[in-house]
PDB file of N, CA and C in Angstrom:
ATOM      1  N   MET L  79     -71.544   0.755 -51.545  1.00  0.00           N
ATOM      2  CA  MET L  79     -71.020   1.848 -51.313  1.00  0.00           C
ATOM      3  C   MET L  79     -70.928   1.243 -49.984  1.00  0.00           C
ATOM      4  N   ILE L  80     -69.459   1.982 -49.331  1.00  0.00           N
ATOM      5  CA  ILE L  80     -69.720   1.761 -47.496  1.00  0.00           C
ATOM      6  C   ILE L  80     -69.300   3.625 -47.441  1.00  0.00           C
ATOM      7  N   SER L  81     -69.748   3.520 -46.471  1.00  0.00           N
ATOM      8  CA  SER L  81     -69.123   5.174 -45.944  1.00  0.00           C
ATOM      9  C   SER L  81     -68.574   4.876 -44.416  1.00  0.00           C
ATOM     10  N   LYS L  82     -67.850   6.274 -44.444  1.00  0.00           N
ATOM     11  CA  LYS L  82     -66.978   5.623 -42.459  1.00  0.00           C
ATOM     12  C   LYS L  82     -66.945   7.681 -42.506  1.00  0.00           C
ATOM     13  N   VAL L  83     -67.409   7.757 -40.852  1.00  0.00           N
ATOM     14  CA  VAL L  83     -68.007   9.068 -40.542  1.00  0.00           C
ATOM     15  C   VAL L  83     -66.541   9.323 -39.844  1.00  0.00           C
ATOM     16  N   ILE L  84     -65.505  10.429 -39.517  1.00  0.00           N
ATOM     17  CA  ILE L  84     -65.005  10.538 -38.222  1.00  0.00           C
ATOM     18  C   ILE L  84     -65.581  11.951 -38.112  1.00  0.00           C
ATOM     19  N   LEU L  85     -65.539  11.892 -36.554  1.00  0.00           N
ATOM     20  CA  LEU L  85     -65.137  13.446 -35.994  1.00  0.00           C
ATOM     21  C   LEU L  85     -64.692  13.610 -35.314  1.00  0.00           C
ATOM     22  N   GLY L  86     -63.953  15.177 -35.542  1.00  0.00           N
ATOM     23  CA  GLY L  86     -63.011  15.580 -35.007  1.00  0.00           C
ATOM     24  C   GLY L  86     -63.111  17.283 -34.691  1.00  0.00           C
ATOM     25  N   LYS L  87     -62.082  17.901 -34.561  1.00  0.00           N
ATOM     26  CA  LYS L  87     -61.666  19.219 -33.823  1.00  0.00           C
ATOM     27  C   LYS L  87     -61.408  20.344 -34.877  1.00  0.00           C
ATOM     28  N   ASN L  88     -59.961  19.547 -35.869  1.00  0.00           N
ATOM     29  CA  ASN L  88     -59.265  20.375 -36.172  1.00  0.00           C
ATOM     30  C   ASN L  88     -59.323  20.495 -38.006  1.00  0.00           C
ATOM     31  N   PHE L  89     -60.046  21.670 -38.205  1.00  0.00           N
ATOM     32  CA  PHE L  89     -60.898  22.383 -39.834  1.00  0.00           C
ATOM     33  C   PHE L  89     -59.690  21.696 -40.621  1.00  0.00           C
ATOM     34  N   LYS L  90     -58.177  22.709 -40.034  1.00  0.00           N
ATOM     35  CA  LYS L  90     -57.513  22.737 -41.453  1.00  0.00           C
ATOM     36  C   LYS L  90     -56.430  21.460 -41.521  1.00  0.00           C
ATOM     37  N   GLY L  91     -56.524  20.034 -39.911  1.00  0.00           N
ATOM     38  CA  GLY L  91     -56.251  19.064 -40.591  1.00  0.00           C
ATOM     39  C   GLY L  91     -57.066  18.361 -41.153  1.00  0.00           C
ATOM     40  N   CYS L  92     -58.395  18.884 -41.519  1.00  0.00           N
ATOM     41  CA  CYS L  92     -59.084  17.728 -41.928  1.00  0.00           C
ATOM     42  C   CYS L  92     -58.759  18.069 -43.354  1.00  0.00           C
ATOM     43  N   CYS L  93     -59.009  19.606 -43.597  1.00  0.00           N
ATOM     44  CA  CYS L  93     -59.034  20.177 -45.063  1.00  0.00           C
ATOM     45  C   CYS L  93     -57.696  19.750 -45.901  1.00  0.00           C
ATOM     46  N   ARG L  94     -56.659  20.055 -45.279  1.00  0.00           N
ATOM     47  CA  ARG L  94     -54.389  19.590 -45.851  1.00  0.00           C
ATOM     48  C   ARG L  94     -55.417  18.033 -46.051  1.00  0.00           C
ATOM     49  N   TYR L  95     -55.795  17.117 -44.869  1.00  0.00           N
ATOM     50  CA  TYR L  95     -55.691  15.332 -44.932  1.00  0.00           C
ATOM     51  C   TYR L  95     -56.275  15.325 -46.539  1.00  0.00           C
ATOM     52  N   VAL L  96     -57.824  15.636 -46.706  1.00  0.00           N
ATOM     53  CA  VAL L  96     -58.577  15.854 -47.750  1.00  0.00           C
ATOM     54  C   VAL L  96     -57.911  16.275 -49.454  1.00  0.00           C
ATOM     55  N   CYS L  97     -57.693  17.302 -49.172  1.00  0.00           N
ATOM     56  CA  CYS L  97     -57.197  17.771 -50.166  1.00  0.00           C
ATOM     57  C   CYS L  97     -55.975  17.942 -50.566  1.00  0.00           C
ATOM     58  N   GLY L  98     -54.652  17.372 -49.773  1.00  0.00           N
ATOM     59  CA  GLY L  98     -54.006  17.619 -50.304  1.00  0.00           C
ATOM     60  C   GLY L  98     -53.316  16.275 -50.371  1.00  0.00           C
ATOM     61  N   LYS L  99     -54.114  15.492 -51.120  1.00  0.00           N
ATOM     62  CA  LYS L  99     -53.614  14.103 -51.651  1.00  0.00           C
ATOM     63  C   LYS L  99     -53.481  14.237 -53.005  1.00  0.00           C
ATOM     64  N   PRO L 100     -52.876  13.605 -54.261  1.00  0.00           N
ATOM     65  CA  PRO L 100     -52.628  14.454 -55.643  1.00  0.00           C
ATOM     66  C   PRO L 100     -53.666  14.149 -56.158  1.00  0.00           C
ATOM     67  N   GLU L 101     -54.155  12.943 -56.161  1.00  0.00           N
ATOM     68  CA  GLU L 101     -56.024  12.999 -56.658  1.00  0.00           C
ATOM     69  C   GLU L 101     -56.816  13.325 -56.138  1.00  0.00           C
ATOM     70  N   ALA L 102     -57.009  13.938 -55.264  1.00  0.00           N
ATOM     71  CA  ALA L 102     -58.245  14.628 -55.168  1.00  0.00           C
ATOM     72  C   ALA L 102     -58.364  16.232 -55.786  1.00  0.00           C
ATOM     73  N   GLU L 103     -60.251  16.088 -56.029  1.00  0.00           N
ATOM     74  CA  GLU L 103     -60.638  16.970 -57.054  1.00  0.00           C
ATOM     75  C   GLU L 103     -61.856  17.137 -56.291  1.00  0.00           C
ATOM     76  N   ILE L 104     -62.308  18.302 -56.023  1.00  0.00           N
ATOM     77  CA  ILE L 104     -63.442  18.937 -55.041  1.00  0.00           C
ATOM     78  C   ILE L 104     -64.744  19.056 -56.245  1.00  0.00           C
ATOM     79  N   LEU L 105     -66.057  18.398 -55.967  1.00  0.00           N
ATOM     80  CA  LEU L 105     -66.780  18.444 -57.387  1.00  0.00           C
ATOM     81  C   LEU L 105     -68.077  19.161 -56.868  1.00  0.00           C
ATOM     82  N   PHE L 106     -67.885  19.310 -55.774  1.00  0.00           N
ATOM     83  CA  PHE L 106     -68.837  20.767 -55.325  1.00  0.00           C
ATOM     84  C   PHE L 106     -68.694  21.544 -53.625  1.00  0.00           C
ATOM     85  N   PHE L 107     -69.050  22.723 -53.341  1.00  0.00           N
ATOM     86  CA  PHE L 107     -68.722  23.319 -52.217  1.00  0.00           C
ATOM     87  C   PHE L 107     -69.719  24.421 -52.949  1.00  0.00           C
ATOM     88  N   ASP L 108     -70.235  24.903 -51.506  1.00  0.00           N
ATOM     89  CA  ASP L 108     -70.970  26.046 -51.045  1.00  0.00           C
ATOM     90  C   ASP L 108     -70.486  26.072 -50.059  1.00  0.00           C
ATOM     91  N   GLY L 109     -70.340  28.160 -50.019  1.00  0.00           N
ATOM     92  CA  GLY L 109     -70.173  28.432 -48.651  1.00  0.00           C
ATOM     93  C   GLY L 109     -68.126  28.726 -48.498  1.00  0.00           C
ATOM     94  N   VAL L 110     -68.087  28.310 -48.759  1.00  0.00           N
ATOM     95  CA  VAL L 110     -66.613  28.028 -48.518  1.00  0.00           C
ATOM     96  C   VAL L 110     -65.251  28.368 -49.472  1.00  0.00           C
ATOM     97  N   ARG L 111     -64.722  28.963 -49.398  1.00  0.00           N
ATOM     98  CA  ARG L 111     -63.702  29.159 -50.416  1.00  0.00           C
ATOM     99  C   ARG L 111     -62.897  28.480 -50.153  1.00  0.00           C
ATOM    100  N   ILE L 112     -62.307  27.773 -51.819  1.00  0.00           N
ATOM    101  CA  ILE L 112     -61.617  26.531 -51.729  1.00  0.00           C
ATOM    102  C   ILE L 112     -60.317  26.928 -52.464  1.00  0.00           C
ATOM    103  N   ASP L 113     -59.480  28.167 -53.336  1.00  0.00           N
ATOM    104  CA  ASP L 113     -58.573  28.373 -53.749  1.00  0.00           C
ATOM    105  C   ASP L 113     -57.331  28.285 -52.619  1.00  0.00           C
ATOM    106  N   SER L 114     -58.077  27.613 -50.881  1.00  0.00           N
ATOM    107  CA  SER L 114     -56.280  27.316 -50.359  1.00  0.00           C
ATOM    108  C   SER L 114     -56.454  26.568 -49.175  1.00  0.00           C
ATOM    109  N   ILE L 115     -56.449  25.661 -48.421  1.00  0.00           N
ATOM    110  CA  ILE L 115     -56.706  25.099 -47.572  1.00  0.00           C
ATOM    111  C   ILE L 115     -56.738  25.996 -45.907  1.00  0.00           C
ATOM    112  N   SER L 116     -56.261  27.200 -46.019  1.00  0.00           N
ATOM    113  CA  SER L 116     -56.424  27.769 -45.018  1.00  0.00           C
ATOM    114  C   SER L 116     -57.368  28.933 -44.829  1.00  0.00           C
ATOM    115  N   ASN L 117     -57.787  29.252 -46.458  1.00  0.00           N
ATOM    116  CA  ASN L 117     -58.965  29.817 -46.521  1.00  0.00           C
ATOM    117  C   ASN L 117     -60.741  29.372 -46.278  1.00  0.00           C
ATOM    118  N   MET L 118     -60.295  27.814 -46.417  1.00  0.00           N
ATOM    119  CA  MET L 118     -61.238  26.828 -46.291  1.00  0.00           C
ATOM    120  C   MET L 118     -60.985  26.214 -45.309  1.00  0.00           C
ATOM    121  N   ALA L 119     -60.909  25.827 -44.248  1.00  0.00           N
ATOM    122  CA  ALA L 119     -60.429  25.997 -42.823  1.00  0.00           C
ATOM    123  C   ALA L 119     -61.210  27.375 -42.344  1.00  0.00           C
ATOM    124  N   LYS L 120     -60.545  28.468 -42.028  1.00  0.00           N
ATOM    125  CA  LYS L 120     -60.978  29.724 -41.740  1.00  0.00           C
ATOM    126  C   LYS L 120     -62.801  29.627 -42.338  1.00  0.00           C
ATOM    127  N   ASP L 121     -63.434  29.496 -43.409  1.00  0.00           N
ATOM    128  CA  ASP L 121     -64.635  29.669 -43.237  1.00  0.00           C
ATOM    129  C   ASP L 121     -65.541  28.248 -42.753  1.00  0.00           C
ATOM    130  N   PHE L 122     -64.695  27.518 -42.590  1.00  0.00           N
ATOM    131  CA  PHE L 122     -65.333  26.441 -42.408  1.00  0.00           C
ATOM    132  C   PHE L 122     -65.427  26.959 -40.410  1.00  0.00           C
ATOM    133  N   SER L 123     -64.242  27.290 -39.763  1.00  0.00           N
ATOM    134  CA  SER L 123     -64.310  27.730 -38.698  1.00  0.00           C
ATOM    135  C   SER L 123     -65.668  29.188 -38.544  1.00  0.00           C
ATOM    136  N   LEU L 124     -65.435  30.240 -39.343  1.00  0.00           N
ATOM    137  CA  LEU L 124     -66.465  30.986 -39.004  1.00  0.00           C
ATOM    138  C   LEU L 124     -67.751  30.300 -38.916  1.00  0.00           C
ATOM    139  N   ILE L 125     -67.955  29.551 -39.535  1.00  0.00           N
ATOM    140  CA  ILE L 125     -69.222  28.754 -39.604  1.00  0.00           C
ATOM    141  C   ILE L 125     -69.650  28.121 -38.382  1.00  0.00           C
ATOM    142  N   HIS L 126     -68.988  27.374 -38.252  1.00  0.00           N
ATOM    143  CA  HIS L 126     -68.775  27.142 -36.585  1.00  0.00           C
ATOM    144  C   HIS L 126     -69.010  27.917 -35.128  1.00  0.00           C
ATOM    145  N   GLY L 127     -68.330  29.497 -35.931  1.00  0.00           N
ATOM    146  CA  GLY L 127     -68.935  30.057 -34.340  1.00  0.00           C
ATOM    147  C   GLY L 127     -70.704  30.331 -34.144  1.00  0.00           C
ATOM    148  N   GLN L 128     -71.300  29.775 -35.356  1.00  0.00           N
ATOM    149  CA  GLN L 128     -72.499  29.809 -35.097  1.00  0.00           C
ATOM    150  C   GLN L 128     -72.875  29.088 -33.867  1.00  0.00           C
ATOM    151  N   ARG L 129     -72.017  28.189 -33.706  1.00  0.00           N
ATOM    152  CA  ARG L 129     -72.948  26.881 -32.670  1.00  0.00           C
ATOM    153  C   ARG L 129     -71.394  26.069 -31.583  1.00  0.00           C
ATOM    154  N   PRO L 130     -70.904  27.677 -31.123  1.00  0.00           N
ATOM    155  CA  PRO L 130     -69.847  26.972 -30.777  1.00  0.00           C
ATOM    156  C   PRO L 130     -69.483  26.271 -29.376  1.00  0.00           C
ATOM    157  N   ASN L 131     -70.480  25.674 -29.293  1.00  0.00           N
ATOM    158  CA  ASN L 131     -70.687  24.782 -27.660  1.00  0.00           C
ATOM    159  C   ASN L 131     -70.057  23.349 -28.868  1.00  0.00           C
ATOM    160  N   LEU L 132     -70.141  23.399 -29.592  1.00  0.00           N
ATOM    161  CA  LEU L 132     -69.793  22.335 -30.505  1.00  0.00           C
ATOM    162  C   LEU L 132     -68.701  22.082 -30.103  1.00  0.00           C
ATOM    163  N   LYS L 133     -67.827  20.438 -29.651  1.00  0.00           N
ATOM    164  CA  LYS L 133     -66.628  20.290 -29.284  1.00  0.00           C
ATOM    165  C   LYS L 133     -66.413  19.655 -30.385  1.00  0.00           C
ATOM    166  N   LYS L 134     -66.658  18.631 -31.254  1.00  0.00           N
ATOM    167  CA  LYS L 134     -66.335  18.161 -32.156  1.00  0.00           C
ATOM    168  C   LYS L 134     -66.964  19.105 -33.476  1.00  0.00           C
ATOM    169  N   ALA L 135     -67.026  19.347 -34.118  1.00  0.00           N
ATOM    170  CA  ALA L 135     -67.641  20.117 -35.074  1.00  0.00           C
ATOM    171  C   ALA L 135     -67.311  19.795 -36.428  1.00  0.00           C
ATOM    172  N   VAL L 136     -66.101  19.273 -36.653  1.00  0.00           N
ATOM    173  CA  VAL L 136     -65.778  18.665 -37.776  1.00  0.00           C
ATOM    174  C   VAL L 136     -66.412  17.022 -38.514  1.00  0.00           C
ATOM    175  N   LEU L 137     -66.612  17.219 -39.357  1.00  0.00           N
ATOM    176  CA  LEU L 137     -67.772  16.457 -39.810  1.00  0.00           C
ATOM    177  C   LEU L 137     -66.657  15.034 -41.037  1.00  0.00           C
ATOM    178  N   HIS L 138     -65.795  14.467 -41.208  1.00  0.00           N
ATOM    179  CA  HIS L 138     -65.061  13.606 -42.420  1.00  0.00           C
ATOM    180  C   HIS L 138     -65.980  12.614 -42.782  1.00  0.00           C
ATOM    181  N   THR L 139     -66.820  12.438 -44.354  1.00  0.00           N
ATOM    182  CA  THR L 139     -67.158  11.294 -44.405  1.00  0.00           C
ATOM    183  C   THR L 139     -66.314  11.142 -45.432  1.00  0.00           C
ATOM    184  N   SER L 140     -66.229   9.876 -45.534  1.00  0.00           N
ATOM    185  CA  SER L 140     -65.809   9.063 -46.759  1.00  0.00           C
ATOM    186  C   SER L 140     -66.351   8.108 -47.395  1.00  0.00           C
ATOM    187  N   VAL L 141     -66.639   7.638 -48.757  1.00  0.00           N
ATOM    188  CA  VAL L 141     -67.441   6.823 -49.405  1.00  0.00           C
ATOM    189  C   VAL L 141     -66.741   6.371 -50.335  1.00  0.00           C
ATOM    190  N   SER L 142     -66.892   4.801 -50.013  1.00  0.00           N
ATOM    191  CA  SER L 142     -65.909   4.340 -51.044  1.00  0.00           C
ATOM    192  C   SER L 142     -67.033   3.462 -51.929  1.00  0.00           C
ATOM    193  N   PHE L 143     -66.532   3.399 -53.168  1.00  0.00           N
ATOM    194  CA  PHE L 143     -67.333   2.308 -53.699  1.00  0.00           C
ATOM    195  C   PHE L 143     -66.756   0.996 -54.365  1.00  0.00           C
ATOM    196  N   ALA L 144     -67.986  -0.068 -54.611  1.00  0.00           N
ATOM    197  CA  ALA L 144     -67.284  -1.317 -55.806  1.00  0.00           C
ATOM    198  C   ALA L 144     -65.721  -1.149 -56.678  1.00  0.00           C
ATOM    199  N   TYR L 145     -64.614  -1.593 -56.642  1.00  0.00           N
ATOM    200  CA  TYR L 145     -64.274  -1.777 -57.588  1.00  0.00           C
ATOM    201  C   TYR L 145     -64.542  -1.836 -59.007  1.00  0.00           C
ATOM    202  N   ALA L 146     -65.332  -2.492 -59.407  1.00  0.00           N
ATOM    203  CA  ALA L 146     -66.352  -2.788 -60.666  1.00  0.00           C
ATOM    204  C   ALA L 146     -66.852  -1.747 -60.966  1.00  0.00           C
ATOM    205  N   ASP L 147     -67.376  -0.519 -59.357  1.00  0.00           N
ATOM    206  CA  ASP L 147     -68.301   0.290 -60.340  1.00  0.00           C
ATOM    207  C   ASP L 147     -68.230   1.603 -60.482  1.00  0.00           C
ATOM    208  N   GLN L 148     -66.104   1.292 -60.031  1.00  0.00           N
ATOM    209  CA  GLN L 148     -65.582   2.592 -60.010  1.00  0.00           C
ATOM    210  C   GLN L 148     -65.513   3.106 -61.637  1.00  0.00           C
ATOM    211  N   SER L 149     -65.476   2.511 -62.621  1.00  0.00           N
ATOM    212  CA  SER L 149     -65.533   3.161 -64.051  1.00  0.00           C
ATOM    213  C   SER L 149     -66.709   3.543 -64.262  1.00  0.00           C
ATOM    214  N   LYS L 150     -67.532   3.126 -63.845  1.00  0.00           N
ATOM    215  CA  LYS L 150     -69.041   3.476 -64.043  1.00  0.00           C
ATOM    216  C   LYS L 150     -69.445   5.019 -63.480  1.00  0.00           C
ATOM    217  N   LEU L 151     -68.410   6.196 -62.723  1.00  0.00           N
ATOM    218  CA  LEU L 151     -68.799   6.645 -61.963  1.00  0.00           C
ATOM    219  C   LEU L 151     -68.193   8.466 -62.337  1.00  0.00           C
ATOM    220  N   SER L 152     -69.535   8.644 -63.139  1.00  0.00           N
ATOM    221  CA  SER L 152     -68.047   9.959 -63.277  1.00  0.00           C
ATOM    222  C   SER L 152     -68.624  11.262 -62.466  1.00  0.00           C
ATOM    223  N   SER L 153     -67.996  12.355 -62.083  1.00  0.00           N
ATOM    224  CA  SER L 153     -68.306  13.736 -61.285  1.00  0.00           C
ATOM    225  C   SER L 153     -69.397  13.819 -61.289  1.00  0.00           C
ATOM    226  N   GLU L 154     -70.082  14.236 -61.439  1.00  0.00           N
ATOM    227  CA  GLU L 154     -71.206  14.502 -61.838  1.00  0.00           C
ATOM    228  C   GLU L 154     -72.316  13.642 -61.055  1.00  0.00           C
ATOM    229  N   LEU L 155     -71.864  12.430 -61.410  1.00  0.00           N
ATOM    230  CA  LEU L 155     -73.090  11.085 -60.813  1.00  0.00           C
ATOM    231  C   LEU L 155     -72.316  11.173 -59.092  1.00  0.00           C
ATOM    232  N   MET L 156     -70.882  10.858 -59.237  1.00  0.00           N
ATOM    233  CA  MET L 156     -70.800  10.880 -57.762  1.00  0.00           C
ATOM    234  C   MET L 156     -71.689  12.364 -56.627  1.00  0.00           C
ATOM    235  N   THR L 157     -71.097  13.510 -57.094  1.00  0.00           N
ATOM    236  CA  THR L 157     -71.569  14.593 -56.840  1.00  0.00           C
ATOM    237  C   THR L 157     -72.721  14.788 -56.695  1.00  0.00           C
ATOM    238  N   ILE L 158     -73.792  13.597 -57.130  1.00  0.00           N
ATOM    239  CA  ILE L 158     -75.413  13.835 -56.838  1.00  0.00           C
ATOM    240  C   ILE L 158     -75.738  12.587 -55.682  1.00  0.00           C
ATOM    241  N   ILE L 159     -75.068  11.534 -55.938  1.00  0.00           N
ATOM    242  CA  ILE L 159     -74.663  10.312 -54.644  1.00  0.00           C
ATOM    243  C   ILE L 159     -73.963  10.883 -53.186  1.00  0.00           C
ATOM    244  N   ALA L 160     -73.401  11.923 -53.382  1.00  0.00           N
ATOM    245  CA  ALA L 160     -72.981  13.219 -52.150  1.00  0.00           C
ATOM    246  C   ALA L 160     -74.445  13.882 -51.654  1.00  0.00           C
ATOM    247  N   LYS L 161     -74.575  14.619 -52.548  1.00  0.00           N
ATOM    248  CA  LYS L 161     -75.952  15.475 -52.360  1.00  0.00           C
ATOM    249  C   LYS L 161     -77.130  14.197 -51.736  1.00  0.00           C
ATOM    250  N   LYS L 162     -76.799  13.807 -51.947  1.00  0.00           N
ATOM    251  CA  LYS L 162     -78.641  13.123 -51.556  1.00  0.00           C
ATOM    252  C   LYS L 162     -77.574  12.528 -50.212  1.00  0.00           C
ATOM    253  N   TYR L 163     -76.805  12.075 -50.028  1.00  0.00           N
ATOM    254  CA  TYR L 163     -75.767  11.479 -48.802  1.00  0.00           C
ATOM    255  C   TYR L 163     -76.058  12.142 -47.443  1.00  0.00           C
ATOM    256  N   ILE L 164     -75.519  13.247 -47.623  1.00  0.00           N
ATOM    257  CA  ILE L 164     -75.859  14.314 -46.982  1.00  0.00           C
ATOM    258  C   ILE L 164     -76.908  15.118 -46.540  1.00  0.00           C
ATOM    259  N   SER L 165     -78.048  14.873 -47.294  1.00  0.00           N
ATOM    260  CA  SER L 165     -78.941  15.440 -47.033  1.00  0.00           C
ATOM    261  C   SER L 165     -79.790  14.363 -46.060  1.00  0.00           C
ATOM    262  N   LYS L 166     -79.670  12.817 -45.807  1.00  0.00           N
ATOM    263  CA  LYS L 166     -80.118  11.887 -45.339  1.00  0.00           C
ATOM    264  C   LYS L 166     -79.386  12.193 -44.114  1.00  0.00           C
TER     265      LYS L 166
END
């Protein structure tokens, strides 16, 4: 597994980049609306309001798996892996 972390400033741009892909699938969410990119970005901005001094509040992490492992990964397993990754 390889991960790449990107820090940024624009919630809407990040949401559009991630969710605008045809193959995008939201596996888990908590505390944000996912009915539209605009609402998702607004919710992230509201959460950011709790720590307004953060200059780069957007954290985008992409996780890639070996090609040989991809067929073994169910949505449930990817969600478990992502939750463990985020908690650490």
